[in-house]
Amino acid sequence: MPRRNKIALIGAGNIGGELAALAAREELGDVVLFDIPDKEGVAKGKALDLEQNGAVLGYDVSIRGTSSWDDCAGADVVIVTAGVPRKPGMSRDDLLSINLKIIRDVANNIKAKCKDAFVIVISNPLDAMVYEMKKMTGLAKSHVVGMAGVLDSARMTLFLARELGASAKDVRAMVLGGHGDSMVPATSYCTVNGIPVKQLISKEKLDAIVTRTAGGGGEIVKLMGTSAYYAPASAAIAMARAFLRDEKRLLPAAAYCDGEYGYKDLYIGVPVVIGRGGIEKIVNIELTAEEKANLDKSAAAVRELVDASKKL
Ligand code: APR
């Protein structure tokens, strides 16, 4: 009998709860919802609510809330949202020192209990957190990835669809670079069913969408007082599904570059293929001179943040 997949969700807050709901609904595997001892009741309560939800909706997986790392042992996929989210007026980088401590704690436990897992990091500032995760766990670069590009591309997809009066189902957008103000919407790869968007939209409108995409997270923080959780959770689940079902999906994600795109020892958003081998490859695509210059700028911003975290 093949055993069921096990998905450990580290952080049972807004994104963690939505991750559990999605993973359960898709029956991707049994779910462990982990949080610190102070929040164990929240983790257990959400888990029970979601198991009962299955009795209504007709899914049946085990969902367990816990504050014990032993329950996460042997997970196939670990998705990390542990940390604090932004408040209005904060940049993702403002979270560095507080979330770095949390990621180090989480990484030590992953190293001890989940050494075969595919680890997807969501905590911000994303590129620095995922770098730290890889460094501390010592896991292979194929098995530690950051979720940002799928979300940022989804935001851009929606803005393009609304502007063009097109269906979001037909729009494809590709956002590369760091998950911050310097992110790089690669407009030459944005299409509506294969038609380059540049043929369908004015430069001014496209520029405005690029700007809105880069500030897309902040726009929601300003409205809600905390950061987004539905789309971030769906984006990470798409990556987890690609791994668990060996889908070989080509997605933008924060991956460890070891020479790719001219970057060494750096996590940054690039197109990757995700299958049962984890990040099976980084895909080298042609960029316009402007896109490459912007990617270089973004890489420099990420490196600055990683250097800052090395001093903390
Ligand atoms: N181990 C596990 N969980 C932890 C730890 C830890 N060491 N420290 C904090 N947490 C938990 C918190 O107790 C909280 O329940 O992480 C959870 C985070 O949940 P929320 O505060 O609701 O934040 P959320 O919106 O889910 O965002 C989490 O993802 O997108 C990023 O910027 C966002 O860094 C933030 C993270």
Coordinates of C-alpha atoms and ligand atoms in Angstrom, one line a residue:
M1 CA 0.0 0.0 0.0
P2 CA 1.5 3.4 -0.9
R3 CA 1.4 5.6 2.2
R4 CA -0.4 9.0 2.1
N5 CA 1.6 12.1 1.6
K6 CA 2.2 14.2 4.7
I7 CA 2.1 18.0 4.5
A8 CA 3.5 20.0 7.5
L9 CA 2.4 23.6 7.7
I10 CA 4.6 25.7 10.0
G11 CA 2.6 28.6 11.2
A12 CA -1.2 28.2 11.8
G13 CA -2.1 31.9 11.2
N14 CA -3.9 33.4 8.3
I15 CA -1.9 31.8 5.5
G16 CA -1.4 28.5 7.4
G17 CA -5.1 28.1 7.9
E18 CA -5.9 28.7 4.3
L19 CA -3.1 26.3 3.2
A20 CA -4.6 23.6 5.4
A21 CA -8.1 24.3 3.9
L22 CA -6.8 24.0 0.3
A23 CA -4.5 21.0 0.9
A24 CA -7.4 19.1 2.6
R25 CA -9.9 20.0 0.0
E26 CA -7.6 18.7 -2.7
E27 CA -6.8 15.7 -0.6
L28 CA -3.1 16.3 -1.3
G29 CA -2.2 14.4 1.8
D30 CA -2.6 14.3 5.6
V31 CA -2.0 17.8 7.1
V32 CA -0.2 18.8 10.2
L33 CA -0.8 22.3 11.3
F34 CA 2.0 23.5 13.6
D35 CA 2.4 26.6 15.7
I36 CA 4.2 27.7 18.9
P37 CA 2.9 26.4 22.2
D38 CA 1.0 29.7 22.9
K39 CA -0.9 29.1 19.7
E40 CA -1.4 25.4 20.0
G41 CA -5.1 25.9 20.7
V42 CA -5.5 27.9 17.5
A43 CA -3.7 25.2 15.5
K44 CA -5.9 22.4 17.1
G45 CA -9.1 24.4 16.7
K46 CA -8.5 25.2 13.0
A47 CA -7.5 21.6 12.4
L48 CA -10.7 20.3 14.0
D49 CA -12.9 22.8 12.2
L50 CA -11.3 21.8 8.9
E51 CA -11.8 18.1 9.5
Q52 CA -15.5 18.8 10.2
N53 CA -15.6 20.9 7.1
G54 CA -14.6 17.7 5.2
A55 CA -17.6 15.9 6.6
V56 CA -19.7 18.6 4.9
L57 CA -17.7 18.9 1.7
G58 CA -16.8 15.3 1.3
Y59 CA -13.1 15.2 1.6
D60 CA -11.4 12.9 4.1
V61 CA -7.8 13.5 5.3
S62 CA -6.3 13.7 8.7
I63 CA -5.7 17.3 9.9
R64 CA -3.9 17.6 13.1
G65 CA -3.0 20.8 15.1
T66 CA 0.1 20.6 17.2
S67 CA 3.0 22.5 18.8
S68 CA 5.2 19.4 18.7
W69 CA 7.8 19.0 16.0
D70 CA 7.6 15.2 16.4
D71 CA 4.2 15.4 14.7
C72 CA 5.9 17.0 11.6
A73 CA 8.5 14.2 11.4
G74 CA 8.9 12.7 7.9
A75 CA 6.8 15.2 6.1
D76 CA 7.0 15.1 2.3
V77 CA 6.3 18.8 2.0
V78 CA 6.8 21.6 4.6
I79 CA 5.3 25.0 3.9
V80 CA 6.7 27.7 6.2
T81 CA 4.6 30.8 7.1
A82 CA 6.0 31.2 10.6
G83 CA 6.7 34.8 11.4
V84 CA 5.0 38.1 11.6
P85 CA 3.2 39.7 8.7
R86 CA 3.4 43.4 7.7
K87 CA 1.4 46.2 9.1
P88 CA 0.4 49.3 7.1
G89 CA 3.4 51.4 6.3
M90 CA 5.9 48.6 6.7
S91 CA 8.0 47.1 3.9
R92 CA 8.8 43.4 3.8
D93 CA 12.4 44.2 4.7
D94 CA 11.2 45.8 8.0
L95 CA 10.4 42.2 9.1
L96 CA 14.0 41.0 8.7
S97 CA 15.3 40.8 12.2
I98 CA 12.2 39.4 13.9
N99 CA 11.5 36.8 11.2
L100 CA 15.1 35.8 10.9
K101 CA 15.1 34.5 14.5
I102 CA 11.9 32.6 13.8
I103 CA 13.2 31.1 10.5
R104 CA 16.4 29.9 12.3
D105 CA 14.3 28.1 14.9
V106 CA 12.1 26.5 12.2
A107 CA 15.1 25.5 10.1
N108 CA 16.8 23.7 13.0
N109 CA 13.7 21.7 13.5
I110 CA 13.3 20.9 9.9
K111 CA 16.9 19.7 9.8
A112 CA 16.2 17.4 12.7
K113 CA 12.8 16.1 11.7
C114 CA 12.0 16.7 8.0
K115 CA 15.3 16.2 6.2
D116 CA 13.7 14.6 3.1
A117 CA 11.0 17.3 2.6
F118 CA 10.4 19.7 -0.2
V119 CA 10.4 23.0 1.8
I120 CA 8.5 26.0 0.5
V121 CA 9.1 29.2 2.3
I122 CA 6.5 32.0 2.4
S123 CA 7.7 34.1 5.3
N124 CA 9.0 37.6 4.5
P125 CA 11.3 39.1 3.5
L126 CA 11.1 36.1 1.3
D127 CA 14.4 35.9 -0.6
A128 CA 16.5 36.4 2.6
M129 CA 14.3 33.9 4.6
V130 CA 14.6 31.2 2.0
Y131 CA 18.4 31.7 1.7
E132 CA 18.6 31.3 5.5
M133 CA 16.5 28.2 5.4
K134 CA 18.8 26.5 2.9
K135 CA 21.9 27.6 4.8
M136 CA 20.6 26.4 8.2
T137 CA 19.1 23.1 7.0
G138 CA 21.8 22.1 4.6
L139 CA 19.1 20.6 2.4
A140 CA 19.7 20.3 -1.3
K141 CA 19.0 23.4 -3.5
S142 CA 16.4 21.4 -5.3
H143 CA 14.4 21.0 -2.1
V144 CA 14.3 24.6 -0.7
V145 CA 12.3 27.1 -2.6
G146 CA 10.6 30.4 -2.0
M147 CA 7.0 31.2 -3.0
A148 CA 6.7 34.7 -4.5
G149 CA 6.7 34.5 -8.3
V150 CA 3.4 32.6 -8.6
L151 CA 1.7 35.1 -6.4
D152 CA 3.2 38.2 -8.0
S153 CA 2.4 36.8 -11.5
A154 CA -1.2 36.1 -10.4
R155 CA -1.6 39.7 -9.3
M156 CA -0.3 40.9 -12.6
T157 CA -2.5 38.4 -14.5
L158 CA -5.6 39.8 -12.8
F159 CA -4.6 43.5 -13.4
L160 CA -4.0 42.7 -17.1
A161 CA -7.2 40.8 -17.5
R162 CA -9.3 43.6 -15.9
E163 CA -7.6 46.2 -18.0
L164 CA -8.0 44.2 -21.3
G165 CA -11.5 43.0 -20.5
A166 CA -10.0 39.5 -21.0
S167 CA -10.5 36.4 -18.9
A168 CA -7.8 35.9 -16.3
K169 CA -7.8 32.3 -17.6
D170 CA -6.3 33.4 -20.9
V171 CA -3.7 35.8 -19.5
R172 CA -0.2 34.6 -18.6
A173 CA 2.2 36.9 -16.7
M174 CA 5.7 36.2 -15.6
V175 CA 7.2 38.1 -12.6
L176 CA 10.8 37.5 -11.8
G177 CA 13.3 38.9 -9.3
G178 CA 13.1 39.5 -5.6
H179 CA 9.8 39.6 -3.8
G180 CA 9.9 43.4 -3.0
D181 CA 9.6 46.7 -4.7
S182 CA 12.3 45.7 -7.1
M183 CA 10.5 42.7 -8.6
V184 CA 10.7 42.4 -12.3
P185 CA 7.5 41.9 -14.3
A186 CA 8.9 40.4 -17.5
T187 CA 6.4 42.0 -19.8
S188 CA 7.9 40.4 -22.9
Y189 CA 6.5 37.1 -21.6
C190 CA 3.0 38.4 -20.7
T191 CA 0.5 37.1 -23.2
V192 CA -3.2 36.6 -23.8
N193 CA -3.5 33.1 -25.1
G194 CA -0.1 33.5 -26.8
I195 CA -0.6 37.0 -28.0
P196 CA 2.0 39.3 -26.5
V197 CA 0.2 41.9 -24.3
K198 CA 2.3 44.6 -25.8
Q199 CA 0.2 44.3 -28.9
L200 CA -3.0 44.8 -26.9
I201 CA -2.2 47.6 -24.4
S202 CA -0.6 51.0 -24.4
K203 CA 2.8 51.5 -22.8
E204 CA 1.4 53.8 -20.2
K205 CA -1.2 51.3 -19.1
L206 CA 1.3 48.5 -19.0
D207 CA 3.7 50.6 -17.0
A208 CA 0.9 51.4 -14.5
I209 CA 0.2 47.7 -14.2
V210 CA 3.8 46.9 -13.6
T211 CA 3.9 49.5 -10.8
R212 CA 0.6 48.2 -9.3
T213 CA 2.0 44.7 -9.4
A214 CA 5.2 45.6 -7.5
G215 CA 3.0 47.3 -4.8
G216 CA 0.4 44.6 -4.9
G217 CA 1.0 43.2 -1.5
G218 CA 1.2 46.6 0.1
E219 CA -2.1 47.6 -1.5
I220 CA -3.8 44.8 0.5
V221 CA -1.9 45.5 3.7
K222 CA -3.2 49.0 3.6
L223 CA -6.7 47.8 3.2
M224 CA -6.7 45.0 5.7
G225 CA -4.1 46.0 8.2
T226 CA -2.3 42.7 7.6
S227 CA -1.0 40.9 4.6
A228 CA -2.9 38.8 2.0
Y229 CA -3.5 35.1 2.6
Y230 CA -5.9 33.6 0.0
A231 CA -3.7 34.1 -3.1
P232 CA -0.4 33.4 -1.2
A233 CA -1.8 30.1 0.0
S234 CA -3.1 29.1 -3.4
A235 CA 0.2 29.9 -4.9
A236 CA 2.2 27.7 -2.5
I237 CA -0.3 24.9 -2.9
A238 CA 0.2 25.0 -6.7
M239 CA 3.9 24.5 -6.0
A240 CA 3.3 21.7 -3.5
R241 CA 1.0 20.0 -5.9
A242 CA 3.5 20.2 -8.7
F243 CA 6.0 18.4 -6.4
L244 CA 3.6 15.8 -5.0
R245 CA 2.1 14.9 -8.4
D246 CA 5.3 15.3 -10.4
E247 CA 3.6 17.8 -12.7
K248 CA 6.8 19.3 -14.1
R249 CA 5.2 22.8 -14.0
L250 CA 7.2 25.8 -15.2
L251 CA 6.6 28.4 -12.5
P252 CA 8.5 31.5 -11.3
A253 CA 9.9 30.8 -7.9
A254 CA 12.7 31.9 -5.6
A255 CA 15.4 29.4 -6.4
Y256 CA 19.1 29.0 -5.5
C257 CA 21.2 30.4 -8.3
D258 CA 24.6 29.0 -8.6
G259 CA 25.7 30.8 -11.8
E260 CA 22.3 30.9 -13.5
Y261 CA 21.5 34.4 -14.9
G262 CA 25.0 35.4 -13.7
Y263 CA 24.1 35.1 -10.0
K264 CA 26.1 33.0 -7.5
D265 CA 24.9 31.9 -4.1
L266 CA 21.7 33.9 -4.3
Y267 CA 18.0 33.1 -4.0
I268 CA 16.0 35.1 -6.5
G269 CA 12.8 34.6 -8.5
V270 CA 13.5 32.8 -11.8
P271 CA 11.5 30.4 -13.9
V272 CA 11.9 26.8 -12.6
V273 CA 10.5 23.4 -13.3
I274 CA 8.9 21.7 -10.3
G275 CA 8.3 18.0 -10.3
R276 CA 8.9 15.1 -7.8
G277 CA 12.6 16.0 -7.9
G278 CA 11.8 19.4 -6.4
I279 CA 13.3 22.2 -8.4
E280 CA 14.3 20.0 -11.3
K281 CA 15.8 22.8 -13.3
I282 CA 16.2 26.6 -13.6
V283 CA 15.1 27.6 -17.0
N284 CA 17.3 30.2 -18.7
I285 CA 15.1 32.5 -20.7
E286 CA 16.1 35.4 -22.9
L287 CA 15.4 38.8 -21.3
T288 CA 15.4 42.2 -22.9
A289 CA 18.3 44.5 -22.0
E290 CA 15.9 46.4 -19.8
E291 CA 14.5 43.3 -18.0
K292 CA 18.0 42.0 -17.4
A293 CA 19.1 45.4 -16.0
N294 CA 16.1 45.4 -13.7
L295 CA 16.8 41.8 -12.6
D296 CA 20.4 42.8 -11.8
K297 CA 19.1 45.7 -9.7
S298 CA 16.7 43.4 -7.9
A299 CA 19.5 40.9 -7.3
A300 CA 21.6 43.6 -5.8
A301 CA 18.7 44.6 -3.4
V302 CA 18.3 40.9 -2.4
R303 CA 22.0 40.5 -1.8
E304 CA 22.0 43.6 0.4
L305 CA 19.3 42.1 2.5
V306 CA 21.1 38.7 2.8
D307 CA 24.3 40.5 3.8
A308 CA 22.3 42.4 6.5
S309 CA 20.9 39.1 7.8
K310 CA 24.4 37.6 8.0
K311 CA 25.2 40.3 10.6
L312 CA 22.1 39.5 12.7
Ligands
APR1 N1 7.3 28.4 14.8 C1 6.1 28.2 14.2 N2 5.2 29.2 14.1 C2 5.5 30.4 14.5 C3 6.8 30.7 15.1 C4 7.7 29.6 15.2 N3 8.9 29.8 15.8 N4 6.8 32.0 15.4 C5 5.6 32.5 15.0 N5 4.8 31.6 14.5 C6 3.4 31.7 14.0 C7 2.6 32.7 14.7 O1 2.3 32.2 16.0 C8 1.4 32.9 13.8 O2 0.3 32.0 14.2 O3 3.3 32.1 12.6 C9 2.0 32.5 12.4 C10 1.9 33.6 11.4 O4 0.6 33.8 11.1 P1 0.0 35.3 10.9 O5 0.5 36.2 11.9 O6 -1.5 35.2 10.7 O7 0.7 35.7 9.5 P2 0.4 35.3 8.0 O8 -0.5 36.3 7.4 O9 0.0 33.9 8.0 O10 1.8 35.5 7.3 C11 2.9 34.8 7.7 O11 4.0 35.0 5.5 O12 3.5 36.4 3.7 C12 4.3 36.2 4.8 O13 4.7 38.5 5.4 C13 4.0 37.3 5.8 O14 6.0 36.8 7.1 C14 4.5 36.7 7.1 C15 4.2 35.2 6.9

